[in-house]
Amino acid sequence: MATSATTLSSLSFFSSSLFLSSPSSKLSTSLSFSFKPSSNPSLSISSQLSTLPILSFTGEKIGETYLDLKSAPPETARAVVHRAIITDLQNKRRGTASTLTRGEVRGGGKKPYPQKKTGRARRGSTRTPLRPGGGVIFGPKPRDWSVKINKKEKRLAISTALSSAAENTIVVEDFGDKFEKPKTKGFIEALKRWGLDPKQKSMFLMMEVPETVNKSSRNIGTLRMLTPRTLNLFDILNCDNLVLTPDTVDYLNGRYGEDYEGDTEDDNEEYEEKEEQSGEDENGDAAQ
């Protein structure tokens, strides 16, 4: 992490260019983390208002909406998002990797050959870590990798990442009834009409994903189809484009906006995040 004397230029922790400022901005206002430290920085949480275009299923602009979310100040935004993403990745680890020490490997109780008069190096067991079939020195053992984070901090990290992604965000009218039957080719054509490159990583956030839409998009490897229940910080940071629906915008403004009143005193206590996600990748399934 950069020190306080270093100017932060980007919030992206992966190969995605989501948070990199581009010369061709589609929005009238957006949040960027390229900043110069002010003489009197404010550490209070602020609300960032971004105007998003609303596109029809045919790709025509039919209106505008706004995304008004809480956002951490630039001085702490990178640290808040970094802590949340590290927490998510560590909580995915099973921690079941295990190896045997020389005392746990079966066999090796008999001295393989006499101590002297052989001309060979002395050996007391065939299960020494220096020989094939022996134990492992300082190998991994089952452990708990989970890290706890406050609910308010996790919510602030997600809202900050969404605010930063506003420059690459569009709103599309509800298209759940536009696909009469599953067809991947038709979904790719819709992506092109909305100005999205099928080769770039795109994340769709919908309140409900119809079966025809799910089957039409599941063969596109660069696309993630999420609902509010499966919304996670990793996919937000890892995508190049974010696609919302009008209902999703209302949900985000209510859940992560300035007027959200769901926090109580109990939310200040730390909790262990156990969020289910559809389509877990190998990072969550591999024993590390």
Short mmCIF file of C-alpha atoms in Angstrom, two decimals:
data_model
loop_
_atom_site.label_atom_id
_atom_site.label_comp_id
_atom_site.label_asym_id
_atom_site.label_seq_id
_atom_site.Cartn_x
_atom_site.Cartn_y
_atom_site.Cartn_z
CA MET A 1 0.00 0.00 0.00
CA ALA A 2 1.25 3.44 -0.82
CA THR A 3 2.28 5.76 1.99
CA SER A 4 0.50 8.99 2.79
CA ALA A 5 3.14 10.95 0.90
CA THR A 6 2.49 9.03 -2.30
CA THR A 7 -0.32 10.07 -4.62
CA LEU A 8 -2.78 7.27 -5.28
CA SER A 9 -3.55 6.88 -8.95
CA SER A 10 -5.90 3.93 -9.11
CA LEU A 11 -8.10 1.72 -6.99
CA SER A 12 -7.75 -1.32 -9.23
CA PHE A 13 -6.08 -4.31 -7.57
CA PHE A 14 -6.34 -6.62 -10.56
CA SER A 15 -5.83 -6.49 -14.32
CA SER A 16 -9.15 -4.72 -14.78
CA SER A 17 -9.11 -1.11 -16.00
CA LEU A 18 -12.37 -0.39 -14.23
CA PHE A 19 -11.03 2.38 -12.04
CA LEU A 20 -8.64 3.88 -14.54
CA SER A 21 -9.76 7.26 -15.83
CA SER A 22 -10.39 7.29 -19.58
CA PRO A 23 -10.51 10.38 -21.83
CA SER A 24 -13.92 9.47 -23.24
CA SER A 25 -16.29 9.76 -20.33
CA LYS A 26 -19.94 8.87 -20.83
CA LEU A 27 -21.12 10.48 -17.64
CA SER A 28 -21.64 14.05 -16.60
CA THR A 29 -20.25 13.43 -13.13
CA SER A 30 -18.17 10.53 -11.84
CA LEU A 31 -15.89 9.65 -8.97
CA SER A 32 -12.19 9.24 -9.68
CA PHE A 33 -9.46 8.29 -7.26
CA SER A 34 -6.77 10.29 -9.03
CA PHE A 35 -6.36 13.14 -6.60
CA LYS A 36 -3.93 15.50 -4.94
CA PRO A 37 -3.91 15.63 -1.15
CA SER A 38 -5.52 18.81 0.06
CA SER A 39 -4.14 20.98 2.82
CA ASN A 40 -7.16 20.30 5.01
CA PRO A 41 -8.45 16.81 4.12
CA SER A 42 -11.88 15.75 5.34
CA LEU A 43 -12.19 12.21 6.61
CA SER A 44 -15.98 12.20 6.75
CA ILE A 45 -17.99 9.80 4.58
CA SER A 46 -19.60 11.65 1.70
CA SER A 47 -22.21 10.86 -0.91
CA GLN A 48 -21.21 10.82 -4.58
CA LEU A 49 -23.86 11.56 -7.21
CA SER A 50 -23.33 10.13 -10.70
CA THR A 51 -25.62 10.44 -13.71
CA LEU A 52 -26.10 7.22 -15.68
CA PRO A 53 -27.68 6.81 -19.13
CA ILE A 54 -30.67 4.50 -19.53
CA LEU A 55 -30.61 2.44 -22.72
CA SER A 56 -33.43 0.51 -24.34
CA PHE A 57 -33.10 -3.08 -25.49
CA THR A 58 -32.29 -1.78 -28.98
CA GLY A 59 -29.47 0.41 -27.67
CA GLU A 60 -31.18 3.82 -27.85
CA LYS A 61 -30.88 6.29 -25.01
CA ILE A 62 -34.31 6.76 -23.44
CA GLY A 63 -33.44 8.70 -20.31
CA GLU A 64 -31.09 9.23 -17.39
CA THR A 65 -30.94 8.19 -13.77
CA TYR A 66 -28.59 8.80 -10.88
CA LEU A 67 -26.52 6.71 -8.52
CA ASP A 68 -26.18 8.32 -5.10
CA LEU A 69 -23.97 6.14 -2.88
CA LYS A 70 -21.84 6.58 0.18
CA SER A 71 -18.16 6.84 -0.59
CA ALA A 72 -15.08 6.79 1.60
CA PRO A 73 -12.79 9.84 1.38
CA PRO A 74 -9.89 9.51 -1.07
CA GLU A 75 -7.38 9.35 1.78
CA THR A 76 -8.87 6.09 3.11
CA ALA A 77 -10.77 4.65 0.13
CA ARG A 78 -7.95 2.41 -1.04
CA ALA A 79 -7.35 1.01 2.45
CA VAL A 80 -11.06 0.29 3.03
CA VAL A 81 -11.49 -1.54 -0.29
CA HIS A 82 -8.20 -3.40 0.13
CA ARG A 83 -9.16 -4.69 3.56
CA ALA A 84 -12.55 -5.85 2.32
CA ILE A 85 -11.21 -7.70 -0.73
CA ILE A 86 -8.49 -9.42 1.31
CA THR A 87 -11.16 -10.51 3.78
CA ASP A 88 -13.31 -11.98 1.00
CA LEU A 89 -10.42 -13.88 -0.58
CA GLN A 90 -9.16 -15.29 2.71
CA ASN A 91 -12.63 -16.38 3.80
CA LYS A 92 -12.89 -18.46 0.62
CA ARG A 93 -9.93 -20.60 1.64
CA ARG A 94 -10.88 -23.98 3.02
CA GLY A 95 -7.71 -24.43 5.02
CA THR A 96 -7.78 -28.22 4.60
CA ALA A 97 -4.26 -28.65 3.18
CA SER A 98 -2.36 -31.13 5.33
CA THR A 99 0.98 -32.94 5.21
CA LEU A 100 2.62 -35.65 7.35
CA THR A 101 5.71 -35.10 9.45
CA ARG A 102 8.36 -37.77 9.87
CA GLY A 103 6.62 -38.91 13.03
CA GLU A 104 3.26 -39.33 11.25
CA VAL A 105 4.45 -41.26 8.17
CA ARG A 106 3.81 -44.98 8.46
CA GLY A 107 6.89 -47.16 8.78
CA GLY A 108 10.52 -46.21 9.26
CA GLY A 109 10.92 -47.76 12.70
CA LYS A 110 13.85 -49.96 11.77
CA LYS A 111 17.33 -48.59 11.21
CA PRO A 112 17.98 -49.16 7.49
CA TYR A 113 21.65 -50.23 7.85
CA PRO A 114 24.34 -50.27 10.54
CA GLN A 115 25.72 -47.02 11.84
CA LYS A 116 29.34 -47.79 10.91
CA LYS A 117 31.49 -49.78 8.47
CA THR A 118 29.27 -49.13 5.41
CA GLY A 119 30.90 -45.96 4.08
CA ARG A 120 27.47 -44.38 3.77
CA ALA A 121 25.88 -41.50 5.61
CA ARG A 122 24.32 -42.55 8.88
CA ARG A 123 20.58 -43.09 8.80
CA GLY A 124 18.20 -43.77 11.66
CA SER A 125 14.97 -44.03 9.68
CA THR A 126 13.75 -44.31 6.09
CA ARG A 127 11.09 -41.70 6.80
CA THR A 128 13.51 -38.83 7.24
CA PRO A 129 12.52 -35.72 5.27
CA LEU A 130 15.79 -36.04 3.36
CA ARG A 131 14.66 -39.24 1.58
CA PRO A 132 11.80 -39.94 -0.84
CA GLY A 133 8.75 -41.21 1.01
CA GLY A 134 9.71 -39.39 4.16
CA GLY A 135 7.91 -36.68 6.07
CA VAL A 136 7.56 -33.00 5.19
CA ILE A 137 9.42 -30.28 7.06
CA PHE A 138 7.20 -27.37 8.13
CA GLY A 139 4.43 -28.46 5.79
CA PRO A 140 0.90 -26.99 5.87
CA LYS A 141 -1.57 -28.15 8.48
CA PRO A 142 -5.34 -27.54 8.66
CA ARG A 143 -6.04 -24.02 9.89
CA ASP A 144 -8.72 -21.35 9.90
CA TRP A 145 -7.98 -18.55 7.42
CA SER A 146 -11.15 -16.56 8.12
CA VAL A 147 -10.85 -12.84 8.84
CA LYS A 148 -13.54 -10.70 10.44
CA ILE A 149 -14.68 -7.31 9.25
CA ASN A 150 -17.36 -4.90 10.42
CA LYS A 151 -20.61 -4.84 8.46
CA LYS A 152 -20.46 -1.08 8.06
CA GLU A 153 -16.92 -1.27 6.73
CA LYS A 154 -17.84 -4.01 4.26
CA ARG A 155 -20.86 -2.03 3.05
CA LEU A 156 -18.74 1.11 2.68
CA ALA A 157 -16.16 -0.79 0.61
CA ILE A 158 -18.82 -2.06 -1.80
CA SER A 159 -20.45 1.36 -2.16
CA THR A 160 -17.05 2.99 -2.73
CA ALA A 161 -16.20 0.48 -5.46
CA LEU A 162 -19.59 0.98 -7.13
CA SER A 163 -19.15 4.75 -7.04
CA SER A 164 -15.74 4.41 -8.65
CA ALA A 165 -17.18 2.19 -11.37
CA ALA A 166 -19.81 4.77 -12.33
CA GLU A 167 -17.74 5.91 -15.31
CA ASN A 168 -18.05 2.45 -16.86
CA THR A 169 -21.65 1.83 -15.81
CA ILE A 170 -24.81 1.86 -17.93
CA VAL A 171 -28.44 1.21 -17.10
CA VAL A 172 -30.52 -1.00 -19.39
CA GLU A 173 -34.28 -1.30 -19.21
CA ASP A 174 -35.63 -4.60 -17.97
CA PHE A 175 -34.96 -7.13 -20.74
CA GLY A 176 -36.04 -10.31 -18.98
CA ASP A 177 -39.02 -10.79 -21.30
CA LYS A 178 -37.08 -10.00 -24.48
CA PHE A 179 -35.65 -13.50 -24.78
CA GLU A 180 -38.37 -15.98 -25.64
CA LYS A 181 -35.89 -18.85 -25.69
CA PRO A 182 -32.23 -19.19 -24.65
CA LYS A 183 -29.90 -18.01 -27.37
CA THR A 184 -26.29 -16.96 -26.78
CA LYS A 185 -25.98 -15.32 -30.19
CA GLY A 186 -28.91 -13.01 -29.42
CA PHE A 187 -27.36 -11.99 -26.10
CA ILE A 188 -24.03 -11.16 -27.76
CA GLU A 189 -25.86 -9.00 -30.30
CA ALA A 190 -27.58 -7.19 -27.41
CA LEU A 191 -24.19 -6.52 -25.79
CA LYS A 192 -22.94 -4.92 -28.99
CA ARG A 193 -26.05 -2.74 -29.24
CA TRP A 194 -25.37 -1.47 -25.72
CA GLY A 195 -21.81 -0.57 -26.67
CA LEU A 196 -20.19 -3.45 -24.78
CA ASP A 197 -17.37 -5.59 -26.13
CA PRO A 198 -18.11 -9.30 -25.55
CA LYS A 199 -14.38 -9.85 -25.09
CA GLN A 200 -14.26 -7.50 -22.12
CA LYS A 201 -15.35 -8.48 -18.63
CA SER A 202 -18.89 -7.33 -17.93
CA MET A 203 -20.96 -7.71 -14.79
CA PHE A 204 -24.78 -7.60 -14.85
CA LEU A 205 -26.60 -6.82 -11.63
CA MET A 206 -30.30 -7.68 -11.74
CA MET A 207 -32.91 -8.12 -9.05
CA GLU A 208 -33.91 -11.46 -10.55
CA VAL A 209 -32.30 -13.36 -13.41
CA PRO A 210 -34.89 -15.09 -15.65
CA GLU A 211 -34.06 -18.59 -16.77
CA THR A 212 -33.88 -17.61 -20.45
CA VAL A 213 -31.45 -14.78 -19.69
CA ASN A 214 -29.34 -17.03 -17.48
CA LYS A 215 -29.07 -19.74 -20.13
CA SER A 216 -28.40 -17.19 -22.88
CA SER A 217 -25.46 -15.64 -21.00
CA ARG A 218 -23.87 -18.55 -19.16
CA ASN A 219 -21.75 -19.61 -22.15
CA ILE A 220 -20.08 -16.19 -22.32
CA GLY A 221 -16.91 -16.59 -20.28
CA THR A 222 -16.33 -12.86 -19.76
CA LEU A 223 -19.79 -12.19 -18.33
CA ARG A 224 -21.02 -12.41 -14.74
CA MET A 225 -24.74 -12.35 -13.94
CA LEU A 226 -25.35 -11.40 -10.30
CA THR A 227 -28.25 -10.56 -8.01
CA PRO A 228 -28.19 -8.47 -4.81
CA ARG A 229 -27.70 -11.69 -2.84
CA THR A 230 -24.56 -12.64 -4.79
CA LEU A 231 -23.14 -9.12 -5.16
CA ASN A 232 -19.50 -9.18 -4.08
CA LEU A 233 -16.52 -6.87 -4.14
CA PHE A 234 -14.26 -9.12 -6.20
CA ASP A 235 -16.52 -9.12 -9.26
CA ILE A 236 -16.97 -5.34 -9.03
CA LEU A 237 -13.21 -4.78 -9.09
CA ASN A 238 -12.55 -7.48 -11.66
CA CYS A 239 -14.98 -6.31 -14.36
CA ASP A 240 -14.48 -3.71 -17.07
CA ASN A 241 -18.14 -2.75 -17.48
CA LEU A 242 -21.06 -2.69 -15.07
CA VAL A 243 -24.65 -3.06 -16.31
CA LEU A 244 -27.60 -2.25 -14.06
CA THR A 245 -31.37 -2.18 -14.39
CA PRO A 246 -33.64 0.62 -13.08
CA ASP A 247 -34.81 -1.58 -10.22
CA THR A 248 -31.21 -2.35 -9.32
CA VAL A 249 -30.34 1.35 -9.24
CA ASP A 250 -33.18 1.97 -6.78
CA TYR A 251 -31.96 -0.94 -4.67
CA LEU A 252 -28.36 0.34 -4.59
CA ASN A 253 -29.46 3.87 -3.70
CA GLY A 254 -31.55 2.48 -0.87
CA ARG A 255 -29.04 -0.08 0.39
CA TYR A 256 -25.77 1.81 -0.02
CA GLY A 257 -27.04 5.40 -0.16
CA GLU A 258 -26.77 8.19 2.35
CA ASP A 259 -30.32 7.64 3.67
CA TYR A 260 -29.85 3.98 4.58
CA GLU A 261 -31.11 3.45 8.15
CA GLY A 262 -30.56 -0.27 8.57
CA ASP A 263 -27.47 0.07 10.77
CA THR A 264 -27.83 -0.59 14.47
CA GLU A 265 -25.39 -0.76 17.34
CA ASP A 266 -25.02 -4.48 16.81
CA ASP A 267 -23.56 -3.83 13.36
CA ASN A 268 -20.44 -2.43 15.00
CA GLU A 269 -19.55 -5.90 16.25
CA GLU A 270 -17.30 -7.94 14.01
CA TYR A 271 -18.74 -10.92 12.22
CA GLU A 272 -17.46 -13.72 10.06
CA GLU A 273 -18.41 -13.21 6.45
CA LYS A 274 -19.89 -16.35 4.87
CA GLU A 275 -21.38 -15.08 1.61
CA GLU A 276 -22.60 -17.61 -0.90
CA GLN A 277 -21.79 -16.92 -4.53
CA SER A 278 -23.04 -18.63 -7.63
CA GLY A 279 -20.40 -20.04 -9.93
CA GLU A 280 -17.43 -20.06 -7.52
CA ASP A 281 -14.08 -20.12 -9.32
CA GLU A 282 -11.09 -22.22 -8.42
CA ASN A 283 -9.86 -19.62 -5.95
CA GLY A 284 -12.65 -20.56 -3.58
CA ASP A 285 -12.59 -24.32 -4.12
CA ALA A 286 -8.89 -25.11 -4.07
CA ALA A 287 -7.36 -26.16 -0.76
CA GLN A 288 -4.58 -23.74 -0.08
#
